Structure formats: C-alpha cells, structure tokens
C-alpha cells in the first residue's frame, strides 16, 4: 500500500509517501518514495522542498498563501512528470496524519470521522499551538483526497499505558477531574518505533523487555518502556516538562516562575514564551538553540556553551538512572532524534560513570558518524562495550514509517 503521511504545523506541512505493509519489523529497508516540506506558508518566500528515493532533489522559493495552496504543491509534486512519482493520485491508499494531542480519548491510532474530529478539537486546549493546525491539515487533505481513509496517529498514544501514580501531579485532585491536568507525554510515535526496533535488533522477548528510550531533537523526551509499553515519560501535561531542550527549560522549580513574573513584571503570555522559546540551550548559552553550534563554541572554549552541554547531559543522566529504577534495570538505552543520533559528545557525557548500572560505551564505536539524518535511516549501532550489561544503541527514528504502518493497520481493521 502507498500511504501519504502529513505533519501539519502552523507554517509548514511535511509530507512523505511510503510504500509499506503491516510488518514493521520485517520492513527494514527505507521505503519512502518521496519526502519533503512546504515551509514558511503565508509568506512571499515560502520554500517547497522534496527529494525522492531515486536521488532527485528540488527546492523552490515562491509565495504559498495558505495550507490549501501548500497541499496543492504537494499534489503537483506527486503527480508531476519530472520526476515521475505516481501514475495518478489513485495510487494513494490512505493518508496518515500526525496529531499531537489525543488527551485521554485515544490510546491508539484511529480512522478519522466526525466524532474523532470533535475529540481532537476538544484537546486543542491542551495543545493550542498544534491541534488546531493538525485539524486544518486534515480538513485540507480531505478536500484533496475525499475517497480514501484518513487516519490520526497521536503523539500521546504510546503513553496512554502509563499508570495513574505516574501521570498524576500532586495537586488538588479536582484539577484532574475538572480540567484533566495530568501527564500525557509526547513523541510517542518515535518512542514506539525505536522500542520495536531495539527489541528486534537485540533479539529480546517483548513481554520481558526493559528499555529506556531517549528522543533528543529540538524537543527532548525520555521514556521508560516495560514489556513494550510506556510506563513513564519525561514530558508532561505539555511538552515543556522533563529534559532540557533547544529553547525549553524542562524541569524547574515552579515557584521560580511566580518569582520571575513578579520581579520582571511578566504576563502569563510573556512567561510562557520565556519558558518555551527563550530558555534551554539558547537561554543558557546566549548563542543558539542548535546543539551543533553549541558544540563548536564549546570546542573553542565558550564557557556558557560548555555549561549548557554539561547541564543538558547531567539532567539526561539523571533521567536514565531514574527510569532504570522505574523499570528495575534495563536491557538497553536507546538514543534517537537529531541529537541522539548524531552527538557523540551527548551520548558520552550522559552515560559516563554509569558502569555501576551496567552502562558502558566504547569510544571508538560512539565516535563513528551514526545515522546521518535522511540517509542511513535504517542503520542501528550498538555503541556499548562487549561486556556491558545494558546495551547502549543508536537508532535513527522514523515517525513517518510508523504513521504509515498504523494507517495500513487501521485500514485493514487490525487496530
Ligand atoms: P526536530 O525535533 O525539530 O525534529 P531534530 O530531531 O532534527 O529536530 O534535531 C535537531 C537537533 O539535532 C539540533 O539541536 C541539531 O543541532 C542537532 N544535531 C543534528 N545533527 C547534529 C550533529 N551532527 N551533531 C550534534 N548535533 C546535531
């Protein structure tokens, strides 16, 4: 089956056409036929980029007024003659949509109908920057593909299994019953994908497996996965909690927020922007949110870049230890996402000194260039020493493949 996956943001739509089937595990080859992005939607210099498995690369800068026009560009790419990708749009069997927040309503991916749309809309309160955009993407895509199933794949879905004592905050209980204030967790599609890959790669028995997964990109989260099910994750009610990130704080004392608001005379909106957009690597280093540049500055002796990396890795290490405790040990620690896949510095600093827990990485293996994003998407590397009790592995994530696979499973009525 050929599946179109769409990831719709406020000013961008990412797309991928994937030839896939139900068996993710057997499907090791990268089966994406074409992938791309329409960026800066609404501006005069929007960017339409794509590349194909046959090696064709294209980038155009032109005005794209809205999401409907953006999807029209995507449809034109799929049905164009140079390069030839599809004979007709009828070859697409389903559309898989990334939806950020499924709240307590969705434990797994579902075929989109009016009731699903209403529930996703109801979750917009929890993810005001994401769910409305996801809904817009679904509505526009239904206009272009009215006769095939559309499936919603939720970032929160994989964490549906975490128990109440993990997802509750120690606040007055009524805040949960009235407003559904609780941990939901995000990046679920990625944590689920690398969990399945790790189990296959290490030959583990799923029901007995214990894995700590670390999705480290611009947003970062850790998950404790027991028997293939998430039992804890670092992001919370929103994607702000947990690990330090590119521009987000991760965990801080909530009283600091009130103090800053008073001292700096900040509104709730100001402080939201401070915590989400001006903190993390960017805020500490004063340079950038991009780890590559922070690593370069650290090499040159930049003190705050060094501090930012030290903080990031220390906090990551604490989560690894905590999640190993939650799991009662671990078979593996999995690094994924732009940072997890590419930064040997982060992998080394966040795991050193953890021999007492059985984690030991081999420098020569760690320093190899792993899973260059978009290229060796199937390369899995074991970077641990041969005697390490806990395997440390690097797995390039592939959320699009997971979305496509769920779409096929929903269409076939398997999930
Ligand atoms: P997103 O969460 O937006 O999908 P990515 O998963 O692409 O982001 O991760 C982006 C992060 O990965 C950035 O901080 C970037 O600097 C970092 N990164 C990518 N390649 C490297 C590299 N070779 N070395 C260190 N960091 C890298």
PDB file of N, CA, C and O and ligand atoms in Angstrom, residues 14 187 215-219 246 281 289-293 295 337-340 342-344 369 373 399, ligand 1:
ATOM      1  N   UNK A  14       4.885  18.912   6.392  1.00  0.00           N
ATOM      2  CA  UNK A  14       5.868  17.894   5.988  1.00  0.00           C
ATOM      3  C   UNK A  14       5.102  16.738   5.377  1.00  0.00           C
ATOM      4  O   UNK A  14       4.024  16.384   5.883  1.00  0.00           O
ATOM      5  N   UNK A 187       6.012  12.700  21.724  1.00  0.00           N
ATOM      6  CA  UNK A 187       6.997  11.937  20.932  1.00  0.00           C
ATOM      7  C   UNK A 187       6.679  10.436  20.947  1.00  0.00           C
ATOM      8  O   UNK A 187       7.559   9.601  20.725  1.00  0.00           O
ATOM      9  N   UNK A 215      14.467  10.348  23.100  1.00  0.00           N
ATOM     10  CA  UNK A 215      14.256  11.072  21.842  1.00  0.00           C
ATOM     11  C   UNK A 215      14.800  12.485  22.037  1.00  0.00           C
ATOM     12  O   UNK A 215      14.216  13.292  22.758  1.00  0.00           O
ATOM     13  N   UNK A 216      15.938  12.762  21.403  1.00  0.00           N
ATOM     14  CA  UNK A 216      16.616  14.040  21.631  1.00  0.00           C
ATOM     15  C   UNK A 216      16.707  14.822  20.332  1.00  0.00           C
ATOM     16  O   UNK A 216      17.562  14.556  19.482  1.00  0.00           O
ATOM     17  N   UNK A 217      15.777  15.733  20.131  1.00  0.00           N
ATOM     18  CA  UNK A 217      15.807  16.604  18.949  1.00  0.00           C
ATOM     19  C   UNK A 217      15.737  18.030  19.439  1.00  0.00           C
ATOM     20  O   UNK A 217      16.327  18.365  20.471  1.00  0.00           O
ATOM     21  N   UNK A 218      15.018  18.915  18.734  1.00  0.00           N
ATOM     22  CA  UNK A 218      14.796  20.251  19.292  1.00  0.00           C
ATOM     23  C   UNK A 218      13.972  20.139  20.565  1.00  0.00           C
ATOM     24  O   UNK A 218      14.233  20.800  21.546  1.00  0.00           O
ATOM     25  N   UNK A 219      12.949  19.275  20.521  1.00  0.00           N
ATOM     26  CA  UNK A 219      12.250  18.872  21.745  1.00  0.00           C
ATOM     27  C   UNK A 219      12.888  17.564  22.200  1.00  0.00           C
ATOM     28  O   UNK A 219      13.329  16.773  21.366  1.00  0.00           O
ATOM     29  N   UNK A 246      16.175  22.569  23.261  1.00  0.00           N
ATOM     30  CA  UNK A 246      16.756  23.655  22.459  1.00  0.00           C
ATOM     31  C   UNK A 246      16.387  25.024  23.007  1.00  0.00           C
ATOM     32  O   UNK A 246      17.263  25.868  23.252  1.00  0.00           O
ATOM     33  N   UNK A 281      19.076  25.396  25.655  1.00  0.00           N
ATOM     34  CA  UNK A 281      20.407  25.694  25.089  1.00  0.00           C
ATOM     35  C   UNK A 281      20.535  27.176  24.761  1.00  0.00           C
ATOM     36  O   UNK A 281      21.562  27.801  25.017  1.00  0.00           O
ATOM     37  N   UNK A 289      19.901  27.756  19.721  1.00  0.00           N
ATOM     38  CA  UNK A 289      19.234  26.542  20.215  1.00  0.00           C
ATOM     39  C   UNK A 289      19.839  25.292  19.568  1.00  0.00           C
ATOM     40  O   UNK A 289      19.444  24.178  19.880  1.00  0.00           O
ATOM     41  N   UNK A 290      20.749  25.499  18.617  1.00  0.00           N
ATOM     42  CA  UNK A 290      21.239  24.392  17.796  1.00  0.00           C
ATOM     43  C   UNK A 290      22.474  23.752  18.431  1.00  0.00           C
ATOM     44  O   UNK A 290      23.507  24.403  18.587  1.00  0.00           O
ATOM     45  N   UNK A 291      22.357  22.479  18.792  1.00  0.00           N
ATOM     46  CA  UNK A 291      23.453  21.833  19.514  1.00  0.00           C
ATOM     47  C   UNK A 291      24.756  21.809  18.716  1.00  0.00           C
ATOM     48  O   UNK A 291      25.840  21.950  19.287  1.00  0.00           O
ATOM     49  N   UNK A 292      24.636  21.637  17.374  1.00  0.00           N
ATOM     50  CA  UNK A 292      25.868  21.604  16.577  1.00  0.00           C
ATOM     51  C   UNK A 292      26.716  22.853  16.832  1.00  0.00           C
ATOM     52  O   UNK A 292      27.923  22.779  17.056  1.00  0.00           O
ATOM     53  N   UNK A 293      26.040  24.013  16.806  1.00  0.00           N
ATOM     54  CA  UNK A 293      26.760  25.283  17.008  1.00  0.00           C
ATOM     55  C   UNK A 293      27.255  25.409  18.441  1.00  0.00           C
ATOM     56  O   UNK A 293      28.326  25.952  18.696  1.00  0.00           O
ATOM     57  N   UNK A 295      28.168  22.916  20.285  1.00  0.00           N
ATOM     58  CA  UNK A 295      29.352  22.046  20.396  1.00  0.00           C
ATOM     59  C   UNK A 295      30.585  22.739  19.812  1.00  0.00           C
ATOM     60  O   UNK A 295      31.685  22.652  20.362  1.00  0.00           O
ATOM     61  N   UNK A 337      16.655  10.732  17.503  1.00  0.00           N
ATOM     62  CA  UNK A 337      16.438  12.165  17.269  1.00  0.00           C
ATOM     63  C   UNK A 337      17.748  12.801  16.805  1.00  0.00           C
ATOM     64  O   UNK A 337      18.823  12.175  16.904  1.00  0.00           O
ATOM     65  N   UNK A 338      17.655  14.022  16.301  1.00  0.00           N
ATOM     66  CA  UNK A 338      18.834  14.699  15.719  1.00  0.00           C
ATOM     67  C   UNK A 338      20.045  14.694  16.641  1.00  0.00           C
ATOM     68  O   UNK A 338      21.171  14.435  16.207  1.00  0.00           O
ATOM     69  N   UNK A 339      19.826  14.937  17.931  1.00  0.00           N
ATOM     70  CA  UNK A 339      20.946  14.951  18.894  1.00  0.00           C
ATOM     71  C   UNK A 339      21.356  13.521  19.247  1.00  0.00           C
ATOM     72  O   UNK A 339      22.531  13.156  19.183  1.00  0.00           O
ATOM     73  N   UNK A 340      20.373  12.698  19.572  1.00  0.00           N
ATOM     74  CA  UNK A 340      20.663  11.320  19.983  1.00  0.00           C
ATOM     75  C   UNK A 340      21.395  10.536  18.900  1.00  0.00           C
ATOM     76  O   UNK A 340      22.298   9.746  19.183  1.00  0.00           O
ATOM     77  N   UNK A 342      23.221  11.862  16.410  1.00  0.00           N
ATOM     78  CA  UNK A 342      24.427  12.486  15.859  1.00  0.00           C
ATOM     79  C   UNK A 342      25.462  12.965  16.856  1.00  0.00           C
ATOM     80  O   UNK A 342      26.607  13.164  16.487  1.00  0.00           O
ATOM     81  N   UNK A 343      25.070  13.208  18.105  1.00  0.00           N
ATOM     82  CA  UNK A 343      26.038  13.820  19.012  1.00  0.00           C
ATOM     83  C   UNK A 343      26.738  12.788  19.887  1.00  0.00           C
ATOM     84  O   UNK A 343      26.192  12.319  20.897  1.00  0.00           O
ATOM     85  N   UNK A 344      27.988  12.475  19.509  1.00  0.00           N
ATOM     86  CA  UNK A 344      28.753  11.529  20.328  1.00  0.00           C
ATOM     87  C   UNK A 344      29.084  12.165  21.676  1.00  0.00           C
ATOM     88  O   UNK A 344      29.193  11.480  22.691  1.00  0.00           O
ATOM     89  N   UNK A 369      30.291   8.184  12.848  1.00  0.00           N
ATOM     90  CA  UNK A 369      29.166   9.028  12.464  1.00  0.00           C
ATOM     91  C   UNK A 369      27.940   8.153  12.233  1.00  0.00           C
ATOM     92  O   UNK A 369      27.876   7.379  11.310  1.00  0.00           O
ATOM     93  N   UNK A 373      21.053  11.971   9.305  1.00  0.00           N
ATOM     94  CA  UNK A 373      19.607  12.104   9.125  1.00  0.00           C
ATOM     95  C   UNK A 373      19.223  12.090   7.654  1.00  0.00           C
ATOM     96  O   UNK A 373      19.815  12.781   6.844  1.00  0.00           O
ATOM     97  N   UNK A 399       9.389   8.353  12.319  1.00  0.00           N
ATOM     98  CA  UNK A 399       7.985   8.529  12.718  1.00  0.00           C
ATOM     99  C   UNK A 399       7.042   8.366  11.533  1.00  0.00           C
ATOM    100  O   UNK A 399       5.930   7.864  11.673  1.00  0.00           O
TER     101      UNK A 399
HETATM  102  P1  LIG B   1      13.232  18.202  15.498  1.00  0.00           P
HETATM  103  O1  LIG B   1      12.908  17.935  16.932  1.00  0.00           O
HETATM  104  O2  LIG B   1      12.891  19.602  15.080  1.00  0.00           O
HETATM  105  O3  LIG B   1      12.764  17.124  14.532  1.00  0.00           O
HETATM  106  P2  LIG B   1      15.876  17.080  15.063  1.00  0.00           P
HETATM  107  O4  LIG B   1      15.494  15.726  15.525  1.00  0.00           O
HETATM  108  O5  LIG B   1      16.251  17.258  13.634  1.00  0.00           O
HETATM  109  O6  LIG B   1      14.821  18.191  15.453  1.00  0.00           O
HETATM  110  O7  LIG B   1      17.117  17.551  15.973  1.00  0.00           O
HETATM  111  C1  LIG B   1      17.663  18.825  15.888  1.00  0.00           C
HETATM  112  C2  LIG B   1      18.859  18.902  16.832  1.00  0.00           C
HETATM  113  O8  LIG B   1      19.821  17.911  16.452  1.00  0.00           O
HETATM  114  C3  LIG B   1      19.560  20.256  16.771  1.00  0.00           C
HETATM  115  O9  LIG B   1      19.916  20.692  18.072  1.00  0.00           O
HETATM  116  C4  LIG B   1      20.809  19.923  15.986  1.00  0.00           C
HETATM  117  O10 LIG B   1      21.874  20.785  16.295  1.00  0.00           O
HETATM  118  C5  LIG B   1      21.106  18.518  16.458  1.00  0.00           C
HETATM  119  N1  LIG B   1      22.042  17.864  15.544  1.00  0.00           N
HETATM  120  C6  LIG B   1      21.825  17.476  14.267  1.00  0.00           C
HETATM  121  N2  LIG B   1      22.975  16.974  13.721  1.00  0.00           N
HETATM  122  C7  LIG B   1      23.922  17.073  14.693  1.00  0.00           C
HETATM  123  C8  LIG B   1      25.313  16.722  14.770  1.00  0.00           C
HETATM  124  N3  LIG B   1      25.958  16.190  13.737  1.00  0.00           N
HETATM  125  N4  LIG B   1      25.947  16.934  15.937  1.00  0.00           N
HETATM  126  C9  LIG B   1      25.311  17.475  17.005  1.00  0.00           C
HETATM  127  N5  LIG B   1      24.009  17.828  16.983  1.00  0.00           N
HETATM  128  C10 LIG B   1      23.329  17.627  15.866  1.00  0.00           C
END
